[in-house]
mmCIF file of C-alpha atoms and ligand atoms in Angstrom:
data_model
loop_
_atom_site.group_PDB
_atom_site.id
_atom_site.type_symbol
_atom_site.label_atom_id
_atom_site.label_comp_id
_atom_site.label_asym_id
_atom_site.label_seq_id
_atom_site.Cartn_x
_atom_site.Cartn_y
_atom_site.Cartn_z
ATOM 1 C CA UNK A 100 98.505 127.190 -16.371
ATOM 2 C CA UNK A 101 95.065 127.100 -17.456
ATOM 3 C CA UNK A 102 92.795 129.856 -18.576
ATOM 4 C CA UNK A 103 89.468 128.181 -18.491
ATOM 5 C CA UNK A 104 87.690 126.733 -15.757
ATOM 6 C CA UNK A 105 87.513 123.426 -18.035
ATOM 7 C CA UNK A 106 90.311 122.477 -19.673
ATOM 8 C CA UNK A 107 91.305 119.566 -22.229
ATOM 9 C CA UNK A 108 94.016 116.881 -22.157
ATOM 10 C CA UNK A 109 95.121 115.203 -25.363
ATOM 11 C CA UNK A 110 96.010 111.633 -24.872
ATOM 12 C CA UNK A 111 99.317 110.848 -26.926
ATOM 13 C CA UNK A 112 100.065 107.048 -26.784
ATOM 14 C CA UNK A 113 103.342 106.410 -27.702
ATOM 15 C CA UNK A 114 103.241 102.544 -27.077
ATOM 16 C CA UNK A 115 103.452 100.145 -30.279
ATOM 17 C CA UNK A 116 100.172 98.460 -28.714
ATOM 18 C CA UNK A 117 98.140 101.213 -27.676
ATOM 19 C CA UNK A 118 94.497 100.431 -27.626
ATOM 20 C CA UNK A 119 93.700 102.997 -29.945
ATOM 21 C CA UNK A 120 96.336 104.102 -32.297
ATOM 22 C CA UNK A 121 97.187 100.670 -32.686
ATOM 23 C CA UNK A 122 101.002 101.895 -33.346
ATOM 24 C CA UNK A 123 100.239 104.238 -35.352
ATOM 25 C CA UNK A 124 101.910 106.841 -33.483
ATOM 26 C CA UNK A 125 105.106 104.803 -32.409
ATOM 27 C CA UNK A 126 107.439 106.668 -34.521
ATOM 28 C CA UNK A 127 108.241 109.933 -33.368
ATOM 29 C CA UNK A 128 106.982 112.072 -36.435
ATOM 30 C CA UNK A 129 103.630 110.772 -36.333
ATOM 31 C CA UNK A 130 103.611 111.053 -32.485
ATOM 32 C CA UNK A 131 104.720 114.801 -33.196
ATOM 33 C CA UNK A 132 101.684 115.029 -35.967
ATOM 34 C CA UNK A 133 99.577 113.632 -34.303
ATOM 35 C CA UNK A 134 100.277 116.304 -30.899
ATOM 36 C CA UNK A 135 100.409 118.854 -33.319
ATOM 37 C CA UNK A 136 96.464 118.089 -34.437
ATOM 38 C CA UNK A 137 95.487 117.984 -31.065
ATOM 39 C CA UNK A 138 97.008 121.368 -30.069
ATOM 40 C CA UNK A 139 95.237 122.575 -33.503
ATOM 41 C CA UNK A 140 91.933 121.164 -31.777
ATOM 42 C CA UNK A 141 92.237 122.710 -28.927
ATOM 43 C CA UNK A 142 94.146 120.226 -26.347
ATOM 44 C CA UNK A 143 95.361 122.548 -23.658
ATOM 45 C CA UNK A 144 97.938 120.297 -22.195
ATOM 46 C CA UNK A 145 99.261 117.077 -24.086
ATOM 47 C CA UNK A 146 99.828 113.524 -22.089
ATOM 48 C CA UNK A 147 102.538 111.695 -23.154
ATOM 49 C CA UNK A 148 102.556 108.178 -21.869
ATOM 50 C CA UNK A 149 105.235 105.331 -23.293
ATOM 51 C CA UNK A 150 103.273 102.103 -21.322
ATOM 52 C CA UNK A 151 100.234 100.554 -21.787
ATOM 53 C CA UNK A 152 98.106 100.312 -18.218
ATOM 54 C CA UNK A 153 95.668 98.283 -20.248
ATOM 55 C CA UNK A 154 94.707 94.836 -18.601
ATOM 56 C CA UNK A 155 97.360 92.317 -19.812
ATOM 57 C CA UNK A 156 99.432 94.962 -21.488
ATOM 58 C CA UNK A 157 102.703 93.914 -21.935
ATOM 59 C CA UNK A 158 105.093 94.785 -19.522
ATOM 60 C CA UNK A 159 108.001 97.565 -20.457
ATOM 61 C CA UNK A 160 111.033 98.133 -18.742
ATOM 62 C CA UNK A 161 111.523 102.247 -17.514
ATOM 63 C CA UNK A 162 114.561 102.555 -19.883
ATOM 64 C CA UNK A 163 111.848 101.264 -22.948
ATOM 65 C CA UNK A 164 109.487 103.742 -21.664
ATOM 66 C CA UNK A 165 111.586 106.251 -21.766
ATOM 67 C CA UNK A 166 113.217 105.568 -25.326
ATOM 68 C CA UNK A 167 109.421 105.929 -26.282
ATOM 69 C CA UNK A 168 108.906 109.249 -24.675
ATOM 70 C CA UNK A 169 111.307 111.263 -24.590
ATOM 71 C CA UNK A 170 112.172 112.074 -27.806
ATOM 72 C CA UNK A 171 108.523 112.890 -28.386
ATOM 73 C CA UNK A 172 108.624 115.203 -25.781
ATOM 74 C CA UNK A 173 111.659 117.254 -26.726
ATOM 75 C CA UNK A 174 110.490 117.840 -30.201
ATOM 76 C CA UNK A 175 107.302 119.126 -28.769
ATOM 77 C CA UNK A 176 109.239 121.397 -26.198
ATOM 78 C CA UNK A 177 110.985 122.881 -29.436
ATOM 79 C CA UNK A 178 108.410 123.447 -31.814
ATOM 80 C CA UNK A 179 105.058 124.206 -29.500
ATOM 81 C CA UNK A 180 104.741 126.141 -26.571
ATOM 82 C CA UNK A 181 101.677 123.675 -24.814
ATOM 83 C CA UNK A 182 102.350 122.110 -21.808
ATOM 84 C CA UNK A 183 103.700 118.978 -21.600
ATOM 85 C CA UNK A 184 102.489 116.079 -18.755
ATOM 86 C CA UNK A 185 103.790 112.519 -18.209
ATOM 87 C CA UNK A 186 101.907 110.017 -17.989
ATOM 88 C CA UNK A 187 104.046 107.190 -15.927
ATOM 89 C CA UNK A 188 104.290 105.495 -12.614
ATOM 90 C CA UNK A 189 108.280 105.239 -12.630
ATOM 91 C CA UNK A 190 110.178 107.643 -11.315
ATOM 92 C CA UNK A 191 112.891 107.431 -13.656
ATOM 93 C CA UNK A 192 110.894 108.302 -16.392
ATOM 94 C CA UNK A 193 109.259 110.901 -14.445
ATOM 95 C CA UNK A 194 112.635 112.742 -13.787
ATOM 96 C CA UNK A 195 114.069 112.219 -17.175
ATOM 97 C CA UNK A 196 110.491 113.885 -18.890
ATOM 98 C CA UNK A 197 110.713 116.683 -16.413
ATOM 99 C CA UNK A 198 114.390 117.107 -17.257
ATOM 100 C CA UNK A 199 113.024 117.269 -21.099
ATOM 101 C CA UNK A 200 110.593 119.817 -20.301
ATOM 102 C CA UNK A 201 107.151 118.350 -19.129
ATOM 103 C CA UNK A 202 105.520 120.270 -16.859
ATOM 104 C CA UNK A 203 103.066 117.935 -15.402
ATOM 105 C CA UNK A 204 103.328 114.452 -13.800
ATOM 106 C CA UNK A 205 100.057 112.257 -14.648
ATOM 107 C CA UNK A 206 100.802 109.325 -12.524
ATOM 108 C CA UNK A 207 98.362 106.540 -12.019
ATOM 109 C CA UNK A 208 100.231 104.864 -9.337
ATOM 110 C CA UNK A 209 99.500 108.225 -7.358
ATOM 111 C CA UNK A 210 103.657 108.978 -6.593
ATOM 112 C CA UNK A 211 103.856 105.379 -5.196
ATOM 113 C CA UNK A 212 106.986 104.733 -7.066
ATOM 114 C CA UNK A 213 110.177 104.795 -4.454
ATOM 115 C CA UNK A 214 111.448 108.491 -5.267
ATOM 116 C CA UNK A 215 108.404 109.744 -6.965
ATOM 117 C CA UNK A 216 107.494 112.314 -3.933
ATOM 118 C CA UNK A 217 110.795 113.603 -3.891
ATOM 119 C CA UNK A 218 111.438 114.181 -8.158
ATOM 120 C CA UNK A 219 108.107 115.805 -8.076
ATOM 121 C CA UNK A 220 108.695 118.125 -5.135
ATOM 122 C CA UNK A 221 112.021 119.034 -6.507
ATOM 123 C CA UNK A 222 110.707 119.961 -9.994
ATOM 124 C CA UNK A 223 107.866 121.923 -8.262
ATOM 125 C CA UNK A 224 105.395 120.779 -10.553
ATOM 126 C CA UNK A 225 101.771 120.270 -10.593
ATOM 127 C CA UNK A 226 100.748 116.445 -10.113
ATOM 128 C CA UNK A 227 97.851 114.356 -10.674
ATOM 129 C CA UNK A 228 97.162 111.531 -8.305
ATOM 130 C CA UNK A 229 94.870 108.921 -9.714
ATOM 131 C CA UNK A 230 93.470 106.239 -7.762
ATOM 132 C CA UNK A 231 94.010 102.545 -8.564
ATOM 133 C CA UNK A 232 92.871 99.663 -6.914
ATOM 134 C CA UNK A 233 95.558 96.751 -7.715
ATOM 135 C CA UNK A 234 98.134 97.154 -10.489
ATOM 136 C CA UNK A 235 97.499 97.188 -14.061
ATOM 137 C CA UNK A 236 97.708 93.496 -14.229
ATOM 138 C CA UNK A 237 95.332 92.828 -11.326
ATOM 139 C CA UNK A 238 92.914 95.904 -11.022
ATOM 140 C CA UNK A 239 90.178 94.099 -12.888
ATOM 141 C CA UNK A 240 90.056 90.691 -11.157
ATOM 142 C CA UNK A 241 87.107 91.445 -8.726
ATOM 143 C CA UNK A 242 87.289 94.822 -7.778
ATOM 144 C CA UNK A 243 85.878 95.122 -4.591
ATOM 145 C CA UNK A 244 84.787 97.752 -2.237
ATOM 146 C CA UNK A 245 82.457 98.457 1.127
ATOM 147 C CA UNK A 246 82.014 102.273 0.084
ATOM 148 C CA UNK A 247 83.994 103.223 -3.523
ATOM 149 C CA UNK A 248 83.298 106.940 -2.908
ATOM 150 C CA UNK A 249 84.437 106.598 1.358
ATOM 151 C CA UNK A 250 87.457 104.626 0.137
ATOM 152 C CA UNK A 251 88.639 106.690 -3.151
ATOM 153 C CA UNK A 252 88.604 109.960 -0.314
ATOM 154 C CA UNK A 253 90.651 108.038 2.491
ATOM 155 C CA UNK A 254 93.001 107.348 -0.161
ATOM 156 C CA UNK A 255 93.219 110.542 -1.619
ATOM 157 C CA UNK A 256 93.525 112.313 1.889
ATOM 158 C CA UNK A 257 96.371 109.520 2.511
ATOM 159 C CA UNK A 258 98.095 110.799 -0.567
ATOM 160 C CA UNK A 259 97.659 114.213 -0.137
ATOM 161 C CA UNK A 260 99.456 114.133 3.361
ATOM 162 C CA UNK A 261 102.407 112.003 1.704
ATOM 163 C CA UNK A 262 102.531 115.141 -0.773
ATOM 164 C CA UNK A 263 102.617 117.556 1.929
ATOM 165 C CA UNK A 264 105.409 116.050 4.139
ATOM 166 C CA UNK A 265 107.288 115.724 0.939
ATOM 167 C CA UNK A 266 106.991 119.528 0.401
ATOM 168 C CA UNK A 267 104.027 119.113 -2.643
ATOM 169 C CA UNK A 268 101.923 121.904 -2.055
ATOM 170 C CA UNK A 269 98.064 121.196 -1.904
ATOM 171 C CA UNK A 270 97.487 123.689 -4.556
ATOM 172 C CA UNK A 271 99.384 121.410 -6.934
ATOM 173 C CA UNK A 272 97.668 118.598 -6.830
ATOM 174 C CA UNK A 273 95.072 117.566 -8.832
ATOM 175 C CA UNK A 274 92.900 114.267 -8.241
ATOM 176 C CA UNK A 275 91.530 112.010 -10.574
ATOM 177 C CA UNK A 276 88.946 109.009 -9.123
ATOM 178 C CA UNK A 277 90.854 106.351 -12.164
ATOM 179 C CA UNK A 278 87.748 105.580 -14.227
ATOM 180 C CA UNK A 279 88.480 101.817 -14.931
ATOM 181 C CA UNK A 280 91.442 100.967 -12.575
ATOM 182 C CA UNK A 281 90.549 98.126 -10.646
ATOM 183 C CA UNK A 282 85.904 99.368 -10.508
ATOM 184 C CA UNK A 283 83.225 97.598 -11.926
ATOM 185 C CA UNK A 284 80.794 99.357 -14.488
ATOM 186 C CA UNK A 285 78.667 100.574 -10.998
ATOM 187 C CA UNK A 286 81.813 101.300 -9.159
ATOM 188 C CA UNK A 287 82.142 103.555 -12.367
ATOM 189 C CA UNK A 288 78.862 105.345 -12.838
ATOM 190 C CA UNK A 289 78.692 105.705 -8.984
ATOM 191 C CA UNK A 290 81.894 107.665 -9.199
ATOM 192 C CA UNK A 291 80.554 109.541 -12.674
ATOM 193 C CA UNK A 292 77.675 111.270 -10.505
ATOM 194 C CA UNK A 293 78.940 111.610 -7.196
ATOM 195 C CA UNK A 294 82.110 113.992 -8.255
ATOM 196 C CA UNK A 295 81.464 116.941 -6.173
ATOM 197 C CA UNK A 296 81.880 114.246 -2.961
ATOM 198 C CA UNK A 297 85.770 114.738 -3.682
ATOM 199 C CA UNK A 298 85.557 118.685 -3.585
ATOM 200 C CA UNK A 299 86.059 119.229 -0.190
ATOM 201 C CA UNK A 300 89.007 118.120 -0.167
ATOM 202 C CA UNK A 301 90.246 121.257 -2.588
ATOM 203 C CA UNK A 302 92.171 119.642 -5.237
ATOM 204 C CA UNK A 303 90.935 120.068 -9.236
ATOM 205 C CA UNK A 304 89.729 116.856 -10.883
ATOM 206 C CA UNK A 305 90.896 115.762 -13.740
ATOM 207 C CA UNK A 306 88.967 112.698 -15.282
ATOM 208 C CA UNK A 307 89.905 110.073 -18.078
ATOM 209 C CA UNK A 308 86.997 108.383 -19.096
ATOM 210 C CA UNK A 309 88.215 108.474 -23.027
ATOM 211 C CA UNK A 310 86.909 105.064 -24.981
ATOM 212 C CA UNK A 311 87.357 103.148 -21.388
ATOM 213 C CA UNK A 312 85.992 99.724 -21.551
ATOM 214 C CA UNK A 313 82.475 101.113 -18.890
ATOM 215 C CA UNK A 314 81.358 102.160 -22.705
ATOM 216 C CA UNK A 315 82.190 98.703 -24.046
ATOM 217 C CA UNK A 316 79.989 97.351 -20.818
ATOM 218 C CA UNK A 317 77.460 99.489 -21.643
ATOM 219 C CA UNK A 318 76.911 99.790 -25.846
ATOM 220 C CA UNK A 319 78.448 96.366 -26.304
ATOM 221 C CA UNK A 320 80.502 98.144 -28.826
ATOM 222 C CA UNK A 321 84.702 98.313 -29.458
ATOM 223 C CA UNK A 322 86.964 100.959 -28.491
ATOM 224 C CA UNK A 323 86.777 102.483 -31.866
ATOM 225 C CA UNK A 324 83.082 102.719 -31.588
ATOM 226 C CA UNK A 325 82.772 104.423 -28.446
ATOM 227 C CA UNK A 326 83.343 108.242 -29.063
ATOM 228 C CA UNK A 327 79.725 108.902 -28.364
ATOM 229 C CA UNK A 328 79.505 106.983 -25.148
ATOM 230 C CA UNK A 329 82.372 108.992 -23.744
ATOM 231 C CA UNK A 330 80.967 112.375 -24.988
ATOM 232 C CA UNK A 331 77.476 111.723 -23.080
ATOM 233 C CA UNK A 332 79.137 110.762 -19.750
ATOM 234 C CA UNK A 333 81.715 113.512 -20.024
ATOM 235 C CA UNK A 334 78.442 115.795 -20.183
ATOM 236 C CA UNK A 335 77.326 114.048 -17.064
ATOM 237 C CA UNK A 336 80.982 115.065 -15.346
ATOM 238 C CA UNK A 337 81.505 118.747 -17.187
ATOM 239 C CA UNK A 338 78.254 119.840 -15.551
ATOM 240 C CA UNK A 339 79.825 118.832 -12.128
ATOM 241 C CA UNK A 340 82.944 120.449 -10.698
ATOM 242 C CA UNK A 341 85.519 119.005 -13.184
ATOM 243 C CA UNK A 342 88.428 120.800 -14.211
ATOM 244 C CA UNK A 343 90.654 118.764 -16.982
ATOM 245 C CA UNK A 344 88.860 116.479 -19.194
ATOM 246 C CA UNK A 345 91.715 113.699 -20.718
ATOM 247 C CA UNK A 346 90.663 112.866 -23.885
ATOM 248 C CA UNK A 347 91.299 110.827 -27.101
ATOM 249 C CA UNK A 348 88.764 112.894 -29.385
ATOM 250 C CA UNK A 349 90.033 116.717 -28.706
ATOM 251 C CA UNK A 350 87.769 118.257 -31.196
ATOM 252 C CA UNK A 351 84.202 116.400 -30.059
ATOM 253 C CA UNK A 352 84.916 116.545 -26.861
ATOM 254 C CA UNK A 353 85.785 120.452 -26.720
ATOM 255 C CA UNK A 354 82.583 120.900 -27.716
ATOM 256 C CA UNK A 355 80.616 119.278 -25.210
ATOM 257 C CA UNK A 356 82.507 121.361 -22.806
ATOM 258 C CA UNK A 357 81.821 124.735 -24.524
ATOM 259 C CA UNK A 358 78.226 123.509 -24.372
ATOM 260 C CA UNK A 359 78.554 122.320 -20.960
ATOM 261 C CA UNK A 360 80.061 126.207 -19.863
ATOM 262 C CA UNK A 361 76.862 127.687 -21.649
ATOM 263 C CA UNK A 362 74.173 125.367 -19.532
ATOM 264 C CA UNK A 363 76.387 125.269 -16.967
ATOM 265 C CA UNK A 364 74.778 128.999 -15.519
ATOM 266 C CA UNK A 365 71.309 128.359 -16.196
ATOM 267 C CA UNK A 366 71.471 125.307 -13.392
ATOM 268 C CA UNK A 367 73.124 127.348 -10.880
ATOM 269 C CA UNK A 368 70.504 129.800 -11.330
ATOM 270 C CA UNK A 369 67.700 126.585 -10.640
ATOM 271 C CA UNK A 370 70.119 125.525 -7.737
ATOM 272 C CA UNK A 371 69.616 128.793 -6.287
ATOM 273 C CA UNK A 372 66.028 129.364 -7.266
ATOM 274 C CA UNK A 373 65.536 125.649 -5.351
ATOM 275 C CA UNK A 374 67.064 126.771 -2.376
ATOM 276 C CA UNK A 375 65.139 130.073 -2.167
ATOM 277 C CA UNK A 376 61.787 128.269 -2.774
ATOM 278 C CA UNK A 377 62.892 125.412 -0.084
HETATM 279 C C1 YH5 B 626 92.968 108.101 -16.431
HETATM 280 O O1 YH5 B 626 91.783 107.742 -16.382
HETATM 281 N N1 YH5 B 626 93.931 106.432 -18.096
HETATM 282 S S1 YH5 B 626 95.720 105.078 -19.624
HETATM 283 C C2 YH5 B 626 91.606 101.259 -21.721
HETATM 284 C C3 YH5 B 626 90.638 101.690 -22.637
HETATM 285 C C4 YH5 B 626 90.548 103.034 -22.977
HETATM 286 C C5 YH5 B 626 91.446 103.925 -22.423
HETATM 287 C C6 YH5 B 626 89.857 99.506 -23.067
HETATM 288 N N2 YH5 B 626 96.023 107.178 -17.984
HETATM 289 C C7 YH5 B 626 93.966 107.472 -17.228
HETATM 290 O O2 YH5 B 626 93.296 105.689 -21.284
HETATM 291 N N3 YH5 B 626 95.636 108.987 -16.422
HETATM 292 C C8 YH5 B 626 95.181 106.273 -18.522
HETATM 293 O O3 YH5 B 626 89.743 100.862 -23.239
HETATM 294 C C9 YH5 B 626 95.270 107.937 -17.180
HETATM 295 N N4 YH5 B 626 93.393 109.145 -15.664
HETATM 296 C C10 YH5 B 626 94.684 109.575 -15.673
HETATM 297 N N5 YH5 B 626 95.014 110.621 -14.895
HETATM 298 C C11 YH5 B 626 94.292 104.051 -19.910
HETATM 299 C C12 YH5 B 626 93.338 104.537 -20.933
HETATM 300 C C13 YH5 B 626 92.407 103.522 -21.510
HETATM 301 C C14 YH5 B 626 92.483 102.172 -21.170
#
């Protein structure tokens, strides 16, 4: 599906209080615009997501979420030829966006949902597991772990095996550590520079770090304010194995990554030259 080794995400929030668009994109012209300016950046995939996993977001039934999404998604199935991913934790709006035409299931609850393996092993679709610790209403009260890094990989093998025996192929899966869901600033930047830990277990990564509130933590600054934050650490995470950046800021962030794939080289070549003078 994708062409480069790096690819880009563009976050479409079709939720009246989104963090970011502040309901600007509720209606589904400007949520069509605003996809279309995205694609025009450069977004190699578009997430569509109709709830809020914000702390304290308000709650939305499936049937709301859906009435969100998927018209959005059918006018961009008509008019563009970029794929199209989900972003929900309910199976019913899982199956009723594939049956509109996404392509990819983005689900932060990691196919949790009763039903979820099944849907997604009958559309025969890539999937991204994130991990979450808690739900969206309880993942920042005290996150807690012994090891984040030894935990985030038992749960991802535990996940990957519930894909397999529900006929999910490894090579579909792609897994994303959930910058934010239920880790503490150093839960965060531990998991920012230890990605490679997760390779071995031969799934993509796909990482959302997009205006997340680790940048708030750390500049003291609003969500609106953060765009350079995010660009630095998704440096930090483009010059380890990463392979689908989700992003807010298409444009700025596709070029880190095209200057990430020129320095990229030049540190293998110091890996190697390490390694030979060891
Ligand atoms: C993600 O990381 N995130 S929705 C709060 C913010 C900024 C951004 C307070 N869906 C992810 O983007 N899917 C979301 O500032 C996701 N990975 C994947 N795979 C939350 C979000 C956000 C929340």
């Amino acid at each position: 599906m994708f062409q480069d080794q790096l690819s880009l995400m563009g976050v479409l929030n079709v939720t009246p209080d989104s963090f970011y668009d502040g309901g600007r994109h509720h209606s589904k012209e400007k949520a069509f615009s605003h996809a279309l300016q995205m694609i025009q950046e450069g977004a190699d995939i578009i997430d569509i997501g109709g709830e809020s996993t914000r702390p304290g977001a308000q709650i939305v039934s499936p049937e709301e979420e859906c009435d969100r999404v998927i018209p959005v998604i059918e006018k961009l199935k008509q008019e563009t030829d970029t794929p199209i991913s989900i972003d929900s934790r309910h199976t019913a709006v899982i199956k009723a966006a594939l049956d509109a035409g996404a392509v990819f299931v983005n689900d932060v609850y990691a196919l949790q949902d009763d039903g979820a393996l099944a849907t997604v092993a009958a559309a025969n679709v890539p999937v991204c597991l994130m991990h979450m610790q808690g739900t969206p209403e309880s993942m920042q009260n005290r996150p807690h772990y012994q090891d984040v890094l030894q935990e985030l990989y038992h749960f991802f093998i535990e996940r990957i095996v519930a894909c397999e025996q529900a006929g999910i192929a490894r090579e579909k899966i792609w897994l994303d550590p959930g910058f934010g869901f239920g880790k503490t600033l150093d839960h965060n930047l531990t998991l920012l520079t230890n990605l490679s830990f997760f390779k071995t277990l031969g799934c993509p990564l796909l990482i959302g770090l997009s205006r997340k509130s680790m940048f708030g933590e750390i500049l003291n600054k609003p969500a609106d304010e953060r765009l350079h934050g995010t660009l630095a650490a998704t440096m930090v995470a483009a010059l380890q194995d990463v392979s689908i950046i989700r992003t807010h800021d298409v444009a700025a962030t596709k070029d880190i990554l095209t200057v990430a794939r020129a320095i990229k080289p030049y540190l293998q070549r110091r890996e190697q030259a390490d390694v030979c003078t060891a």
